[in-house]
């Protein structure tokens, strides 16, 4: 619980600073937002590592192959990066670019999930 309070406080502080700076220099405000986002993601990387380790452990316990677990993790990563990039594009008043990033993220997430879909198809084929 305390970690989210730290992250939220840092984000609010960076947002307030960006609002003040945006009047004079929108480019610096955007860079401030990108930098704050990068620091927050780095701060949370320990939690993401723990989630990855748990996913690997669950895959081993459930006797799941990497072909099943890896696409799920990749898809989640693609979703996170897509959301961050699209939001930054929207902050920079580039709505068209944000839409393109969201479309690319959707296509790449589907492509990352193809091995999982193939594995499900193989299981269904064996059952029939």
Tab-separated table of N, CA, C and O in Angstrom:
chain	number	residue	atom	x	y	z
A	1	UNK	N	0.826	-1.198	0.000
A	1	UNK	CA	0.000	0.000	0.000
A	1	UNK	C	0.867	1.258	0.000
A	1	UNK	O	0.538	2.217	-0.672
A	2	UNK	N	1.955	1.232	0.740
A	2	UNK	CA	2.789	2.433	0.809
A	2	UNK	C	3.464	2.726	-0.535
A	2	UNK	O	3.754	3.881	-0.833
A	3	UNK	N	3.722	1.673	-1.330
A	3	UNK	CA	4.352	1.899	-2.633
A	3	UNK	C	3.450	2.705	-3.556
A	3	UNK	O	3.914	3.614	-4.243
A	4	UNK	N	2.159	2.392	-3.569
A	4	UNK	CA	1.260	3.139	-4.447
A	4	UNK	C	1.116	4.584	-3.979
A	4	UNK	O	0.961	5.491	-4.793
A	5	UNK	N	1.213	4.801	-2.687
A	5	UNK	CA	1.156	6.177	-2.174
A	5	UNK	C	2.382	6.953	-2.654
A	5	UNK	O	2.268	8.110	-3.077
A	6	UNK	N	3.554	6.310	-2.629
A	6	UNK	CA	4.771	6.960	-3.118
A	6	UNK	C	4.665	7.253	-4.617
A	6	UNK	O	5.018	8.345	-5.068
A	7	UNK	N	4.181	6.277	-5.371
A	7	UNK	CA	4.046	6.455	-6.814
A	7	UNK	C	3.040	7.557	-7.126
A	7	UNK	O	3.291	8.433	-7.963
A	8	UNK	N	1.902	7.535	-6.436
A	8	UNK	CA	0.878	8.551	-6.672
A	8	UNK	C	1.394	9.943	-6.309
A	8	UNK	O	1.156	10.909	-7.043
A	9	UNK	N	2.111	10.053	-5.194
A	9	UNK	CA	2.654	11.349	-4.776
A	9	UNK	C	3.663	11.865	-5.800
A	9	UNK	O	3.647	13.051	-6.153
A	10	UNK	N	4.527	10.989	-6.287
A	10	UNK	CA	5.504	11.398	-7.298
A	10	UNK	C	4.807	11.820	-8.588
A	10	UNK	O	5.188	12.819	-9.207
A	11	UNK	N	3.774	11.079	-8.978
A	11	UNK	CA	3.051	11.416	-10.204
A	11	UNK	C	2.330	12.747	-10.082
A	11	UNK	O	2.357	13.565	-11.014
A	12	UNK	N	1.704	12.983	-8.945
A	12	UNK	CA	1.002	14.258	-8.742
A	12	UNK	C	1.994	15.414	-8.719
A	12	UNK	O	1.759	16.465	-9.324
A	13	UNK	N	3.131	15.220	-8.045
A	13	UNK	CA	4.150	16.269	-8.003
A	13	UNK	C	4.675	16.573	-9.401
A	13	UNK	O	4.819	17.743	-9.789
A	14	UNK	N	4.944	15.529	-10.179
A	14	UNK	CA	5.431	15.736	-11.550
A	14	UNK	C	4.365	16.401	-12.412
A	14	UNK	O	4.683	17.278	-13.226
A	15	UNK	N	3.111	16.016	-12.224
A	15	UNK	CA	2.025	16.631	-12.997
A	15	UNK	C	1.881	18.110	-12.660
A	15	UNK	O	1.696	18.945	-13.555
A	16	UNK	N	1.976	18.440	-11.387
A	16	UNK	CA	1.896	19.856	-10.988
A	16	UNK	C	3.052	20.658	-11.567
A	16	UNK	O	2.859	21.776	-12.057
A	17	UNK	N	4.238	20.085	-11.515
A	17	UNK	CA	5.396	20.764	-12.103
A	17	UNK	C	5.204	20.939	-13.603
A	17	UNK	O	5.514	21.998	-14.156
A	18	UNK	N	4.681	19.915	-14.265
A	18	UNK	CA	4.459	19.995	-15.712
A	18	UNK	C	3.433	21.057	-16.050
A	18	UNK	O	3.578	21.779	-17.048
A	19	UNK	N	2.395	21.196	-15.226
A	19	UNK	CA	1.379	22.224	-15.473
A	19	UNK	C	1.999	23.614	-15.387
A	19	UNK	O	1.727	24.484	-16.224
A	20	UNK	N	2.857	23.826	-14.402
A	20	UNK	CA	3.502	25.129	-14.233
A	20	UNK	C	4.462	25.410	-15.391
A	20	UNK	O	4.478	26.497	-15.954
A	21	UNK	N	5.253	24.404	-15.759
A	21	UNK	CA	6.257	24.581	-16.810
A	21	UNK	C	5.609	24.686	-18.191
A	21	UNK	O	6.115	25.376	-19.066
A	22	UNK	N	4.463	24.027	-18.388
A	22	UNK	CA	3.808	23.972	-19.699
A	22	UNK	C	3.490	25.371	-20.243
A	22	UNK	O	3.497	25.592	-21.445
A	23	UNK	N	3.221	26.312	-19.358
A	23	UNK	CA	2.903	27.681	-19.810
A	23	UNK	C	4.065	28.309	-20.578
A	23	UNK	O	3.861	29.008	-21.564
A	24	UNK	N	5.273	28.041	-20.098
A	24	UNK	CA	6.454	28.633	-20.716
A	24	UNK	C	7.048	27.748	-21.817
A	24	UNK	O	7.514	28.262	-22.827
A	25	UNK	N	7.041	26.429	-21.573
A	25	UNK	CA	7.691	25.526	-22.518
A	25	UNK	C	6.992	24.161	-22.518
A	25	UNK	O	7.299	23.307	-21.689
A	26	UNK	N	6.084	23.959	-23.451
A	26	UNK	CA	5.369	22.681	-23.514
A	26	UNK	C	6.292	21.479	-23.747
A	26	UNK	O	6.026	20.387	-23.277
A	27	UNK	N	7.403	21.709	-24.463
A	27	UNK	CA	8.334	20.617	-24.743
A	27	UNK	C	8.992	20.117	-23.462
A	27	UNK	O	9.150	18.910	-23.259
A	28	UNK	N	9.381	21.036	-22.604
A	28	UNK	CA	10.009	20.654	-21.345
A	28	UNK	C	8.987	19.960	-20.442
A	28	UNK	O	9.318	19.003	-19.738
A	29	UNK	N	7.753	20.404	-20.484
A	29	UNK	CA	6.707	19.756	-19.682
A	29	UNK	C	6.500	18.313	-20.125
A	29	UNK	O	6.350	17.418	-19.289
A	30	UNK	N	6.515	18.087	-21.436
A	30	UNK	CA	6.369	16.726	-21.940
A	30	UNK	C	7.568	15.870	-21.527
A	30	UNK	O	7.398	14.724	-21.102
A	31	UNK	N	8.760	16.428	-21.630
A	31	UNK	CA	9.962	15.700	-21.213
A	31	UNK	C	9.918	15.392	-19.721
A	31	UNK	O	10.341	14.305	-19.290
A	32	UNK	N	9.407	16.305	-18.936
A	32	UNK	CA	9.256	16.075	-17.498
A	32	UNK	C	8.310	14.900	-17.250
A	32	UNK	O	8.583	14.032	-16.414
A	33	UNK	N	7.221	14.858	-17.983
A	33	UNK	CA	6.275	13.748	-17.847
A	33	UNK	C	6.882	12.418	-18.239
A	33	UNK	O	6.694	11.409	-17.561
A	34	UNK	N	7.622	12.404	-19.346
A	34	UNK	CA	8.275	11.172	-19.799
A	34	UNK	C	9.301	10.708	-18.762
A	34	UNK	O	9.378	9.518	-18.431
A	35	UNK	N	10.079	11.645	-18.236
A	35	UNK	CA	11.074	11.300	-17.217
A	35	UNK	C	10.440	10.757	-15.946
A	35	UNK	O	10.912	9.762	-15.386
A	36	UNK	N	9.372	11.402	-15.500
A	36	UNK	CA	8.676	10.930	-14.302
A	36	UNK	C	8.095	9.543	-14.531
A	36	UNK	O	8.173	8.667	-13.659
A	37	UNK	N	7.549	9.328	-15.708
A	37	UNK	CA	6.994	8.016	-16.038
A	37	UNK	C	8.090	6.954	-16.022
A	37	UNK	O	7.899	5.859	-15.489
A	38	UNK	N	9.219	7.264	-16.599
A	38	UNK	CA	10.337	6.318	-16.623
A	38	UNK	C	10.790	5.971	-15.209
A	38	UNK	O	11.045	4.801	-14.893
A	39	UNK	N	10.874	6.983	-14.349
A	39	UNK	CA	11.278	6.720	-12.964
A	39	UNK	C	10.257	5.856	-12.234
A	39	UNK	O	10.624	4.961	-11.466
A	40	UNK	N	8.993	6.104	-12.469
A	40	UNK	CA	7.944	5.311	-11.820
A	40	UNK	C	7.994	3.864	-12.305
A	40	UNK	O	7.893	2.926	-11.506
A	41	UNK	N	8.193	3.667	-13.604
A	41	UNK	CA	8.288	2.305	-14.140
A	41	UNK	C	9.510	1.599	-13.568
A	41	UNK	O	9.444	0.421	-13.196
A	42	UNK	N	10.624	2.304	-13.473
A	42	UNK	CA	11.824	1.710	-12.865
A	42	UNK	C	11.573	1.349	-11.403
A	42	UNK	O	12.012	0.304	-10.937
A	43	UNK	N	10.871	2.208	-10.698
A	43	UNK	CA	10.557	1.947	-9.294
A	43	UNK	C	9.702	0.682	-9.162
A	43	UNK	O	9.874	-0.101	-8.233
A	44	UNK	N	8.810	0.486	-10.109
A	44	UNK	CA	7.895	-0.665	-10.065
A	44	UNK	C	8.483	-1.918	-10.695
A	44	UNK	O	7.827	-2.962	-10.688
A	45	UNK	N	9.685	-1.832	-11.230
A	45	UNK	CA	10.257	-2.992	-11.914
A	45	UNK	C	10.448	-4.174	-10.971
A	45	UNK	O	10.357	-5.323	-11.409
A	46	UNK	N	10.681	-3.926	-9.705
A	46	UNK	CA	10.798	-5.020	-8.740
A	46	UNK	C	9.499	-5.793	-8.627
A	46	UNK	O	9.493	-7.027	-8.573
A	47	UNK	N	8.395	-5.091	-8.609
A	47	UNK	CA	7.092	-5.748	-8.537
A	47	UNK	C	6.822	-6.524	-9.817
A	47	UNK	O	6.274	-7.634	-9.774
A	48	UNK	N	7.216	-5.962	-10.954
A	48	UNK	CA	7.022	-6.664	-12.217
A	48	UNK	C	7.877	-7.927	-12.275
A	48	UNK	O	7.440	-8.954	-12.794
A	49	UNK	N	9.074	-7.865	-11.719
A	49	UNK	CA	9.933	-9.046	-11.664
A	49	UNK	C	9.294	-10.122	-10.798
A	49	UNK	O	9.314	-11.306	-11.156
A	50	UNK	N	8.705	-9.713	-9.684
A	50	UNK	CA	8.035	-10.678	-8.805
A	50	UNK	C	6.852	-11.337	-9.518
A	50	UNK	O	6.623	-12.547	-9.373
A	51	UNK	N	6.127	-10.575	-10.295
A	51	UNK	CA	4.995	-11.132	-11.052
A	51	UNK	C	5.497	-12.135	-12.087
A	51	UNK	O	4.912	-13.208	-12.259
A	52	UNK	N	6.585	-11.798	-12.757
A	52	UNK	CA	7.164	-12.714	-13.744
A	52	UNK	C	7.617	-14.015	-13.087
A	52	UNK	O	7.400	-15.101	-13.622
A	53	UNK	N	8.254	-13.906	-11.935
A	53	UNK	CA	8.710	-15.104	-11.224
A	53	UNK	C	7.523	-15.967	-10.806
A	53	UNK	O	7.581	-17.203	-10.909
A	54	UNK	N	6.454	-15.348	-10.342
A	54	UNK	CA	5.264	-16.098	-9.959
A	54	UNK	C	4.635	-16.781	-11.174
A	54	UNK	O	4.215	-17.939	-11.095
A	55	UNK	N	4.594	-16.094	-12.294
A	55	UNK	CA	4.046	-16.696	-13.512
A	55	UNK	C	4.872	-17.915	-13.925
A	55	UNK	O	4.312	-18.946	-14.314
A	56	UNK	N	6.195	-17.800	-13.823
A	56	UNK	CA	7.054	-18.941	-14.148
A	56	UNK	C	6.815	-20.105	-13.192
A	56	UNK	O	6.756	-21.265	-13.602
A	57	UNK	N	6.683	-19.784	-11.908
A	57	UNK	CA	6.440	-20.827	-10.900
A	57	UNK	C	5.094	-21.511	-11.145
A	57	UNK	O	4.996	-22.740	-11.074
A	58	UNK	N	4.063	-20.735	-11.434
A	58	UNK	CA	2.752	-21.307	-11.733
A	58	UNK	C	2.802	-22.182	-12.990
A	58	UNK	O	2.139	-23.222	-13.056
A	59	UNK	N	3.581	-21.750	-13.973
A	59	UNK	CA	3.718	-22.540	-15.193
A	59	UNK	C	4.387	-23.877	-14.895
A	59	UNK	O	3.982	-24.910	-15.433
A	60	UNK	N	5.393	-23.865	-14.023
A	60	UNK	CA	6.065	-25.108	-13.658
A	60	UNK	C	5.140	-26.020	-12.864
A	60	UNK	O	5.078	-27.224	-13.125
A	61	UNK	N	4.426	-25.460	-11.914
A	61	UNK	CA	3.504	-26.261	-11.103
A	61	UNK	C	2.396	-26.841	-11.967
A	61	UNK	O	2.014	-27.999	-11.819
A	62	UNK	N	1.861	-26.048	-12.855
A	62	UNK	CA	0.775	-26.484	-13.726
A	62	UNK	C	1.253	-27.262	-14.935
A	62	UNK	O	0.462	-27.653	-15.782
A	63	UNK	N	2.579	-27.454	-15.024
A	63	UNK	CA	3.175	-28.175	-16.146
A	63	UNK	C	2.792	-27.535	-17.484
A	63	UNK	O	2.448	-28.222	-18.448
A	64	UNK	N	2.833	-26.206	-17.510
A	64	UNK	CA	2.531	-25.461	-18.733
A	64	UNK	C	3.831	-25.155	-19.472
A	64	UNK	O	4.844	-24.838	-18.859
A	65	UNK	N	3.780	-25.211	-20.760
A	65	UNK	CA	4.968	-24.901	-21.546
A	65	UNK	C	5.125	-23.389	-21.673
A	65	UNK	O	4.180	-22.619	-21.473
A	66	UNK	N	6.317	-22.993	-22.060
A	66	UNK	CA	6.574	-21.569	-22.292
A	66	UNK	C	5.717	-21.052	-23.432
A	66	UNK	O	5.406	-19.866	-23.499
A	67	UNK	N	5.307	-21.952	-24.324
A	67	UNK	CA	4.455	-21.580	-25.458
A	67	UNK	C	3.108	-21.039	-24.995
A	67	UNK	O	2.471	-20.265	-25.691
A	68	UNK	N	2.696	-21.413	-23.786
A	68	UNK	CA	1.420	-20.954	-23.249
A	68	UNK	C	1.591	-19.696	-22.401
A	68	UNK	O	0.813	-18.752	-22.510
A	69	UNK	N	2.622	-19.658	-21.572
A	69	UNK	CA	2.789	-18.565	-20.609
A	69	UNK	C	3.397	-17.323	-21.253
A	69	UNK	O	2.960	-16.204	-20.990
A	70	UNK	N	4.371	-17.515	-22.101
A	70	UNK	CA	5.090	-16.377	-22.689
A	70	UNK	C	4.194	-15.411	-23.450
A	70	UNK	O	4.328	-14.188	-23.291
A	71	UNK	N	3.258	-15.879	-24.281
A	71	UNK	CA	2.392	-14.929	-24.991
A	71	UNK	C	1.536	-14.072	-24.060
A	71	UNK	O	1.281	-12.905	-24.360
A	72	UNK	N	1.117	-14.639	-22.956
A	72	UNK	CA	0.304	-13.864	-22.010
A	72	UNK	C	1.127	-12.724	-21.424
A	72	UNK	O	0.670	-11.577	-21.345
A	73	UNK	N	2.351	-13.030	-21.036
A	73	UNK	CA	3.224	-12.006	-20.457
A	73	UNK	C	3.586	-10.951	-21.504
A	73	UNK	O	3.560	-9.747	-21.225
A	74	UNK	N	3.894	-11.388	-22.720
A	74	UNK	CA	4.209	-10.432	-23.790
A	74	UNK	C	3.025	-9.520	-24.079
A	74	UNK	O	3.190	-8.315	-24.264
A	75	UNK	N	1.837	-10.094	-24.121
A	75	UNK	CA	0.645	-9.301	-24.410
A	75	UNK	C	0.405	-8.256	-23.329
A	75	UNK	O	0.058	-7.107	-23.632
A	76	UNK	N	0.600	-8.635	-22.076
A	76	UNK	CA	0.448	-7.669	-20.980
A	76	UNK	C	1.480	-6.550	-21.100
A	76	UNK	O	1.158	-5.369	-20.909
A	77	UNK	N	2.709	-6.896	-21.433
A	77	UNK	CA	3.748	-5.880	-21.620
A	77	UNK	C	3.434	-4.937	-22.766
A	77	UNK	O	3.614	-3.718	-22.657
A	78	UNK	N	2.952	-5.499	-23.854
A	78	UNK	CA	2.571	-4.671	-25.005
A	78	UNK	C	1.447	-3.718	-24.616
A	78	UNK	O	1.460	-2.538	-24.991
A	79	UNK	N	0.487	-4.198	-23.847
A	79	UNK	CA	-0.629	-3.344	-23.420
A	79	UNK	C	-0.151	-2.187	-22.563
A	79	UNK	O	-0.595	-1.044	-22.731
A	80	UNK	N	0.776	-2.464	-21.646
A	80	UNK	CA	1.296	-1.414	-20.763
A	80	UNK	C	2.039	-0.356	-21.568
A	80	UNK	O	1.804	0.850	-21.418
A	81	UNK	N	2.937	-0.793	-22.437
A	81	UNK	CA	3.732	0.154	-23.227
A	81	UNK	C	2.836	0.948	-24.179
A	81	UNK	O	3.008	2.167	-24.333
A	82	UNK	N	1.860	0.280	-24.778
A	82	UNK	CA	0.944	0.964	-25.691
A	82	UNK	C	0.173	2.050	-24.966
A	82	UNK	O	0.038	3.175	-25.470
A	83	UNK	N	-0.316	1.731	-23.795
A	83	UNK	CA	-1.093	2.714	-23.025
A	83	UNK	C	-0.246	3.931	-22.675
A	83	UNK	O	-0.685	5.085	-22.841
A	84	UNK	N	0.977	3.691	-22.191
A	84	UNK	CA	1.857	4.805	-21.831
A	84	UNK	C	2.183	5.669	-23.055
A	84	UNK	O	2.097	6.898	-22.995
A	85	UNK	N	2.554	5.029	-24.159
A	85	UNK	CA	2.921	5.787	-25.356
A	85	UNK	C	1.731	6.575	-25.903
A	85	UNK	O	1.876	7.751	-26.279
A	86	UNK	N	0.560	5.960	-25.939
A	86	UNK	CA	-0.625	6.655	-26.445
A	86	UNK	C	-0.983	7.842	-25.556
A	86	UNK	O	-1.343	8.915	-26.061
A	87	UNK	N	-0.884	7.665	-24.260
A	87	UNK	CA	-1.186	8.774	-23.350
A	87	UNK	C	-0.203	9.930	-23.517
A	87	UNK	O	-0.596	11.099	-23.461
A	88	UNK	N	1.077	9.617	-23.743
A	88	UNK	CA	2.039	10.691	-23.976
A	88	UNK	C	1.754	11.405	-25.285
A	88	UNK	O	1.880	12.625	-25.368
A	89	UNK	N	1.362	10.666	-26.301
A	89	UNK	CA	1.003	11.298	-27.571
A	89	UNK	C	-0.206	12.213	-27.388
A	89	UNK	O	-0.239	13.314	-27.944
A	90	UNK	N	-1.179	11.766	-26.607
A	90	UNK	CA	-2.352	12.608	-26.344
A	90	UNK	C	-1.954	13.865	-25.574
A	90	UNK	O	-2.470	14.953	-25.850
A	91	UNK	N	-1.036	13.729	-24.606
A	91	UNK	CA	-0.560	14.894	-23.862
A	91	UNK	C	0.146	15.890	-24.773
A	91	UNK	O	0.112	17.091	-24.528
A	92	UNK	N	0.797	15.376	-25.815
A	92	UNK	CA	1.498	16.241	-26.765
A	92	UNK	C	0.558	16.767	-27.845
A	92	UNK	O	1.016	17.320	-28.845
A	93	UNK	N	-0.754	16.556	-27.660
A	93	UNK	CA	-1.773	17.014	-28.607
A	93	UNK	C	-1.631	16.331	-29.964
A	93	UNK	O	-1.889	16.929	-30.999
A	94	UNK	N	-1.206	15.071	-29.959
A	94	UNK	CA	-1.056	14.289	-31.187
A	94	UNK	C	-2.024	13.108	-31.149
A	94	UNK	O	-1.638	11.953	-31.007
A	95	UNK	N	-3.306	13.412	-31.258
A	95	UNK	CA	-4.344	12.388	-31.174
A	95	UNK	C	-4.242	11.345	-32.274
A	95	UNK	O	-4.486	10.156	-32.038
A	96	UNK	N	-3.887	11.758	-33.478
A	96	UNK	CA	-3.739	10.815	-34.579
A	96	UNK	C	-2.613	9.828	-34.328
A	96	UNK	O	-2.740	8.631	-34.591
A	97	UNK	N	-1.518	10.343	-33.811
A	97	UNK	CA	-0.390	9.479	-33.488
A	97	UNK	C	-0.753	8.523	-32.354
A	97	UNK	O	-0.374	7.345	-32.379
A	98	UNK	N	-1.520	9.011	-31.386
A	98	UNK	CA	-1.968	8.155	-30.288
A	98	UNK	C	-2.838	7.024	-30.823
A	98	UNK	O	-2.690	5.866	-30.405
A	99	UNK	N	-3.710	7.333	-31.754
A	99	UNK	CA	-4.548	6.293	-32.363
A	99	UNK	C	-3.708	5.276	-33.117
A	99	UNK	O	-3.988	4.070	-33.074
A	100	UNK	N	-2.675	5.742	-33.804
A	100	UNK	CA	-1.790	4.833	-34.537
A	100	UNK	C	-1.045	3.907	-33.566
A	100	UNK	O	-0.893	2.713	-33.835
A	101	UNK	N	-0.604	4.460	-32.442
A	101	UNK	CA	0.075	3.640	-31.430
A	101	UNK	C	-0.883	2.597	-30.870
A	101	UNK	O	-0.515	1.430	-30.691
A	102	UNK	N	-2.116	2.988	-30.615
A	102	UNK	CA	-3.103	2.040	-30.088
A	102	UNK	C	-3.399	0.942	-31.112
A	102	UNK	O	-3.504	-0.233	-30.743
A	103	UNK	N	-3.513	1.301	-32.370
A	103	UNK	CA	-3.746	0.307	-33.416
A	103	UNK	C	-2.556	-0.649	-33.523
A	103	UNK	O	-2.735	-1.870	-33.611
A	104	UNK	N	-1.352	-0.094	-33.508
A	104	UNK	CA	-0.153	-0.931	-33.576
A	104	UNK	C	-0.074	-1.852	-32.363
A	104	UNK	O	0.280	-3.027	-32.491
A	105	UNK	N	-0.401	-1.329	-31.188
A	105	UNK	CA	-0.380	-2.150	-29.978
A	105	UNK	C	-1.362	-3.302	-30.068
A	105	UNK	O	-1.062	-4.430	-29.670
A	106	UNK	N	-2.540	-3.038	-30.613
A	106	UNK	CA	-3.542	-4.091	-30.789
A	106	UNK	C	-3.035	-5.163	-31.741
A	106	UNK	O	-3.136	-6.362	-31.458
A	107	UNK	N	-2.479	-4.731	-32.868
A	107	UNK	CA	-1.968	-5.691	-33.849
A	107	UNK	C	-0.817	-6.512	-33.273
A	107	UNK	O	-0.757	-7.738	-33.442
A	108	UNK	N	0.090	-5.856	-32.562
A	108	UNK	CA	1.233	-6.561	-31.989
A	108	UNK	C	0.811	-7.497	-30.855
A	108	UNK	O	1.390	-8.578	-30.688
A	109	UNK	N	-0.202	-7.114	-30.081
A	109	UNK	CA	-0.703	-7.990	-29.027
A	109	UNK	C	-1.335	-9.235	-29.630
A	109	UNK	O	-1.130	-10.353	-29.129
A	110	UNK	N	-2.086	-9.053	-30.698
A	110	UNK	CA	-2.667	-10.215	-31.382
A	110	UNK	C	-1.576	-11.113	-31.947
A	110	UNK	O	-1.662	-12.342	-31.863
A	111	UNK	N	-0.551	-10.510	-32.522
A	111	UNK	CA	0.559	-11.299	-33.065
A	111	UNK	C	1.291	-12.045	-31.952
A	111	UNK	O	1.689	-13.200	-32.127
A	112	UNK	N	1.452	-11.402	-30.792
A	112	UNK	CA	2.119	-12.060	-29.661
A	112	UNK	C	1.285	-13.210	-29.117
A	112	UNK	O	1.823	-14.174	-28.579
A	113	UNK	N	-0.028	-13.130	-29.269
A	113	UNK	CA	-0.917	-14.173	-28.764
A	113	UNK	C	-1.083	-15.336	-29.732
A	113	UNK	O	-1.689	-16.347	-29.369
A	114	UNK	N	-0.561	-15.229	-30.935
A	114	UNK	CA	-0.720	-16.294	-31.923
A	114	UNK	C	-0.206	-17.653	-31.442
A	114	UNK	O	-0.880	-18.664	-31.654
A	115	UNK	N	0.963	-17.731	-30.792
A	115	UNK	CA	1.399	-19.051	-30.298
A	115	UNK	C	0.419	-19.659	-29.288
A	115	UNK	O	0.214	-20.869	-29.276
A	116	UNK	N	-0.180	-18.814	-28.471
A	116	UNK	CA	-1.171	-19.311	-27.514
A	116	UNK	C	-2.398	-19.841	-28.251
A	116	UNK	O	-2.917	-20.913	-27.909
A	117	UNK	N	-2.850	-19.102	-29.243
A	117	UNK	CA	-4.001	-19.563	-30.019
A	117	UNK	C	-3.686	-20.865	-30.737
A	117	UNK	O	-4.523	-21.765	-30.827
A	118	UNK	N	-2.467	-20.994	-31.220
A	118	UNK	CA	-2.036	-22.219	-31.883
A	118	UNK	C	-2.015	-23.385	-30.902
A	118	UNK	O	-2.434	-24.498	-31.244
A	119	UNK	N	-1.551	-23.145	-29.679
A	119	UNK	CA	-1.529	-24.193	-28.667
A	119	UNK	C	-2.939	-24.631	-28.302
A	119	UNK	O	-3.202	-25.831	-28.136
A	120	UNK	N	-3.857	-23.687	-28.196
A	120	UNK	CA	-5.251	-24.025	-27.900
A	120	UNK	C	-5.832	-24.844	-29.049
A	120	UNK	O	-6.539	-25.840	-28.821
A	121	UNK	N	-5.528	-24.472	-30.268
A	121	UNK	CA	-6.007	-25.222	-31.432
A	121	UNK	C	-5.454	-26.642	-31.433
A	121	UNK	O	-6.175	-27.595	-31.736
A	122	UNK	N	-4.182	-26.797	-31.070
A	122	UNK	CA	-3.582	-28.133	-30.990
A	122	UNK	C	-4.293	-28.997	-29.945
A	122	UNK	O	-4.565	-30.176	-30.186
A	123	UNK	N	-4.599	-28.407	-28.788
A	123	UNK	CA	-5.291	-29.152	-27.733
A	123	UNK	C	-6.679	-29.560	-28.207
A	123	UNK	O	-7.109	-30.710	-28.005
A	124	UNK	N	-7.377	-28.638	-28.843
A	124	UNK	CA	-8.716	-28.967	-29.353
A	124	UNK	C	-8.666	-30.059	-30.414
A	124	UNK	O	-9.522	-30.939	-30.458
A	125	UNK	N	-7.654	-30.016	-31.252
A	125	UNK	CA	-7.502	-31.024	-32.296
A	125	UNK	C	-7.261	-32.392	-31.679
A	125	UNK	O	-7.825	-33.397	-32.132
A	126	UNK	N	-6.421	-32.444	-30.636
A	126	UNK	CA	-6.145	-33.716	-29.964
A	126	UNK	C	-7.387	-34.254	-29.262
A	126	UNK	O	-7.588	-35.461	-29.170
A	127	UNK	N	-8.231	-33.361	-28.733
A	127	UNK	CA	-9.440	-33.802	-28.052
A	127	UNK	C	-10.480	-34.368	-29.012
A	127	UNK	O	-11.283	-35.217	-28.641
A	128	UNK	N	-10.473	-33.881	-30.214
A	128	UNK	CA	-11.452	-34.339	-31.207
A	128	UNK	C	-10.872	-35.525	-31.895
A	128	UNK	O	-11.172	-36.488	-32.240
